[in-house]
Short mmCIF file of C-alpha atoms in Angstrom, two decimals:
data_model
loop_
_atom_site.label_atom_id
_atom_site.label_comp_id
_atom_site.label_asym_id
_atom_site.label_seq_id
_atom_site.Cartn_x
_atom_site.Cartn_y
_atom_site.Cartn_z
CA MET A 1 14.05 17.85 -49.46
CA HIS A 2 11.87 15.15 -48.20
CA THR A 3 13.71 13.47 -45.28
CA VAL A 4 14.19 17.38 -44.05
CA ARG A 5 10.18 17.66 -44.09
CA GLY A 6 9.99 14.19 -42.52
CA ALA A 7 12.15 15.31 -39.44
CA ALA A 8 10.12 18.28 -39.15
CA LEU A 9 7.17 16.79 -39.31
CA ALA A 10 8.32 13.80 -36.42
CA ALA A 11 9.85 16.89 -34.36
CA LEU A 12 6.31 18.74 -34.76
CA VAL A 13 4.31 15.03 -33.79
CA ALA A 14 6.43 14.53 -30.85
CA ALA A 15 6.12 17.79 -29.46
CA LEU A 16 2.12 17.70 -29.92
CA THR A 17 1.77 13.83 -28.02
CA VAL A 18 4.12 15.52 -25.03
CA THR A 19 1.93 18.75 -24.57
CA ALA A 20 -1.22 16.59 -25.28
CA CYS A 21 -0.32 14.07 -22.91
CA GLY A 22 1.22 16.04 -20.29
CA THR A 23 4.18 14.25 -19.39
CA THR A 24 8.08 13.78 -21.30
CA SER A 25 6.99 9.73 -20.89
CA GLY A 26 3.78 10.44 -23.57
CA LEU A 27 1.90 9.09 -20.99
CA PRO A 28 -1.19 11.66 -19.95
CA THR A 29 -0.94 12.81 -16.70
CA ALA A 30 -1.73 10.51 -13.89
CA SER A 31 -4.75 11.09 -12.00
CA ILE A 32 -6.25 8.32 -10.10
CA PRO A 33 -4.51 7.75 -6.77
CA ASN A 34 -2.92 4.15 -5.53
CA VAL A 35 -4.85 3.12 -2.81
CA VAL A 36 -4.56 -0.35 -0.67
CA ASP A 37 -7.49 -3.13 -1.10
CA THR A 38 -8.32 -6.23 0.87
CA VAL A 39 -9.87 -9.26 -1.04
CA SER A 40 -10.47 -12.50 -0.93
CA LEU A 41 -10.01 -15.25 -3.41
CA TYR A 42 -11.20 -19.00 -3.76
CA ALA A 43 -9.45 -22.19 -4.69
CA LEU A 44 -10.51 -22.94 -8.80
CA ASP A 45 -11.18 -26.35 -7.11
CA GLY A 46 -13.20 -27.54 -3.76
CA THR A 47 -15.10 -24.03 -3.58
CA PRO A 48 -18.46 -23.62 -4.50
CA LEU A 49 -19.40 -22.72 -7.96
CA PRO A 50 -20.18 -18.97 -7.31
CA ALA A 51 -16.69 -18.29 -4.95
CA PRO A 52 -14.69 -15.82 -6.96
CA SER A 53 -11.61 -17.50 -7.78
CA GLY A 54 -9.59 -15.02 -10.08
CA TYR A 55 -8.77 -10.95 -9.85
CA ASP A 56 -8.77 -8.19 -12.10
CA VAL A 57 -5.90 -5.58 -11.64
CA GLN A 58 -7.12 -2.78 -14.28
CA TYR A 59 -10.70 -2.89 -12.93
CA LYS A 60 -9.42 -4.07 -9.66
CA VAL A 61 -12.75 -6.40 -9.12
CA VAL A 62 -12.34 -10.58 -8.07
CA VAL A 63 -14.07 -12.40 -10.88
CA ARG A 64 -15.93 -15.85 -10.71
CA THR A 65 -13.70 -17.66 -13.29
CA ASP A 66 -16.70 -19.57 -15.11
CA ARG A 67 -18.41 -16.52 -15.83
CA PHE A 68 -15.46 -14.21 -16.91
CA ALA A 69 -12.57 -15.05 -18.76
CA SER A 70 -10.91 -11.20 -17.96
CA PHE A 71 -9.02 -11.87 -15.02
CA ASP A 72 -5.86 -11.72 -14.87
CA PHE A 73 -4.70 -14.06 -12.24
CA ALA A 74 -6.56 -17.04 -9.88
CA PHE A 75 -5.71 -18.42 -7.15
CA ASN A 76 -5.60 -22.23 -6.58
CA ILE A 77 -4.72 -25.41 -4.31
CA THR A 78 -3.22 -28.08 -5.68
CA ALA A 79 -3.13 -31.66 -5.21
CA ALA A 80 -0.50 -31.82 -2.43
CA GLY A 81 -1.83 -29.10 -0.55
CA GLN A 82 0.71 -25.97 -2.11
CA PRO A 83 -1.10 -22.77 -2.27
CA VAL A 84 -0.67 -21.23 -5.64
CA LEU A 85 -1.25 -17.99 -7.79
CA LEU A 86 -1.77 -18.75 -11.89
CA PRO A 87 -1.63 -16.14 -14.53
CA THR A 88 -3.62 -16.53 -17.83
CA GLY A 89 -0.38 -18.57 -19.21
CA ALA A 90 -0.66 -21.24 -16.65
CA LEU A 91 -4.56 -21.71 -17.23
CA GLY A 92 -3.94 -21.95 -21.49
CA LEU A 93 -5.49 -18.79 -22.00
CA GLY A 94 -2.72 -17.01 -23.45
CA ARG A 95 0.73 -15.72 -21.75
CA SER A 96 -0.98 -12.33 -21.17
CA SER A 97 -0.53 -11.49 -17.30
CA GLY A 98 2.59 -12.18 -15.18
CA ILE A 99 3.76 -12.77 -11.42
CA GLN A 100 6.58 -11.67 -10.47
CA VAL A 101 7.85 -12.83 -6.34
CA GLN A 102 9.72 -10.44 -4.50
CA SER A 103 12.52 -10.63 -2.05
CA VAL A 104 10.91 -6.97 -0.30
CA GLY A 105 8.26 -6.14 2.22
CA PHE A 106 5.09 -5.19 0.52
CA ASP A 107 5.82 -1.46 1.23
CA ALA A 108 9.31 -1.68 -0.42
CA VAL A 109 8.43 -2.27 -3.69
CA THR A 110 7.37 1.29 -5.21
CA LEU A 111 8.20 0.66 -8.94
CA ALA A 112 6.78 -2.40 -10.87
CA PRO A 113 9.58 -4.35 -13.26
CA THR A 114 9.45 -4.12 -16.69
CA SER A 115 10.47 -7.81 -17.58
CA ALA A 116 11.32 -11.16 -15.83
CA TYR A 117 7.70 -12.11 -14.83
CA VAL A 118 6.56 -15.72 -14.79
CA ASP A 119 3.86 -16.17 -17.29
CA THR A 120 2.64 -19.70 -17.86
CA THR A 121 3.69 -21.80 -14.51
CA ALA A 122 1.77 -22.08 -11.48
CA VAL A 123 3.81 -19.74 -9.06
CA PRO A 124 3.40 -20.93 -5.09
CA VAL A 125 2.57 -18.66 -2.06
CA ASP A 126 2.32 -18.54 1.22
CA SER A 127 1.63 -15.91 4.24
CA GLY A 128 3.78 -12.82 3.97
CA THR A 129 4.81 -13.95 0.19
CA VAL A 130 4.80 -9.76 -1.70
CA ALA A 131 4.59 -10.19 -6.02
CA VAL A 132 4.29 -7.84 -8.09
CA VAL A 133 1.60 -8.57 -10.77
CA HIS A 134 0.77 -7.57 -14.85
CA SER A 135 -2.67 -7.14 -16.00
CA ARG A 136 -3.43 -8.66 -20.00
CA SER A 137 -2.39 -6.40 -22.45
CA THR A 138 -4.45 -3.33 -22.85
CA GLY A 139 -4.79 -0.50 -25.13
CA CYS A 140 -5.33 2.85 -23.56
CA ALA A 141 -7.57 5.62 -24.58
CA PHE A 142 -4.39 7.42 -25.71
CA GLY A 143 -3.43 4.38 -28.19
CA ALA A 144 -0.91 2.61 -26.51
CA VAL A 145 -1.19 -0.66 -25.36
CA VAL A 146 0.49 -1.22 -21.84
CA PHE A 147 -0.25 -3.35 -18.68
CA TYR A 148 -1.28 -2.51 -15.74
CA TYR A 149 0.38 -3.15 -12.51
CA ALA A 150 -0.45 -4.50 -9.02
CA LYS A 151 1.51 -5.23 -5.75
CA ILE A 152 -0.24 -7.83 -3.39
CA GLU A 153 0.88 -9.51 -0.07
CA VAL A 154 -0.57 -12.81 0.91
CA LEU A 155 -1.90 -11.92 4.50
CA ALA A 156 -3.47 -15.21 4.93
CA ILE A 157 -4.51 -18.81 3.43
CA ASP A 158 -7.16 -20.68 4.97
CA THR A 159 -6.79 -24.40 3.33
CA VAL A 160 -10.17 -25.72 5.07
CA ALA A 161 -11.95 -23.18 3.24
CA ARG A 162 -9.54 -22.71 0.42
CA ARG A 163 -9.27 -19.03 0.55
CA ILE A 164 -6.60 -16.59 -0.21
CA ASP A 165 -7.09 -12.82 1.52
CA LEU A 166 -4.48 -10.54 -0.33
CA GLN A 167 -3.62 -6.98 0.40
CA VAL A 168 -3.42 -5.33 -2.74
CA LEU A 169 -2.50 -1.77 -4.62
CA VAL A 170 -3.00 -1.43 -7.98
CA ASP A 171 -1.77 1.47 -9.70
CA GLN A 172 -4.79 1.99 -12.49
CA ASN A 173 -3.52 4.81 -14.36
CA CYS A 174 -3.08 3.45 -17.39
CA GLY A 175 0.79 2.62 -18.91
CA TYR A 176 2.16 4.14 -14.93
CA ARG A 177 4.56 1.20 -13.05
CA GLY A 178 4.12 3.18 -9.87
CA LEU A 179 3.46 1.46 -6.89
CA GLU A 180 3.26 3.65 -3.94
CA LEU A 181 0.27 5.22 -2.06
CA GLY A 182 -1.49 8.55 -3.72
CA VAL A 183 -0.97 9.64 -7.36
CA PRO A 184 1.55 7.91 -8.88
CA ARG A 185 4.85 10.24 -10.66
CA ARG A 186 6.09 7.08 -12.84
#
């Protein structure tokens, strides 16, 4: 008898969840359109302290890493002159965020992968590099713990100014992985 009640209760909860969230995936209906922004980051080493070196995917902001620990990746140039992006794990801040270099152009990346992100080591980049980034795990208003996703393209690297310019598209809809312009469907 308890099994029948338990199954009926589980079915009711599932139906209410789908109805409340508005999609069959259990996520709220997406409402924030994806747009492309351009940002500049400065190397962690060899630049003035006020220069932002980190990027927070969820809030789409550049941050000073000396004042804020809430960023998903930072930029640096190694002693050998190699520009790199650093997920939080590469900075000793826990294996939270991740970076995955893509083999296709920026516009061709339409959905963030669910696995195979680099999360503990530096990721070498150059002009034209395209990558997908996931944020630190984040709690959503509807109770799920998810990642926010972005795609980035390196537009330019200035080794004298120790700056990287990025084109960035962030999906700010909690739990969505869509990386196309407009309101995502998935």
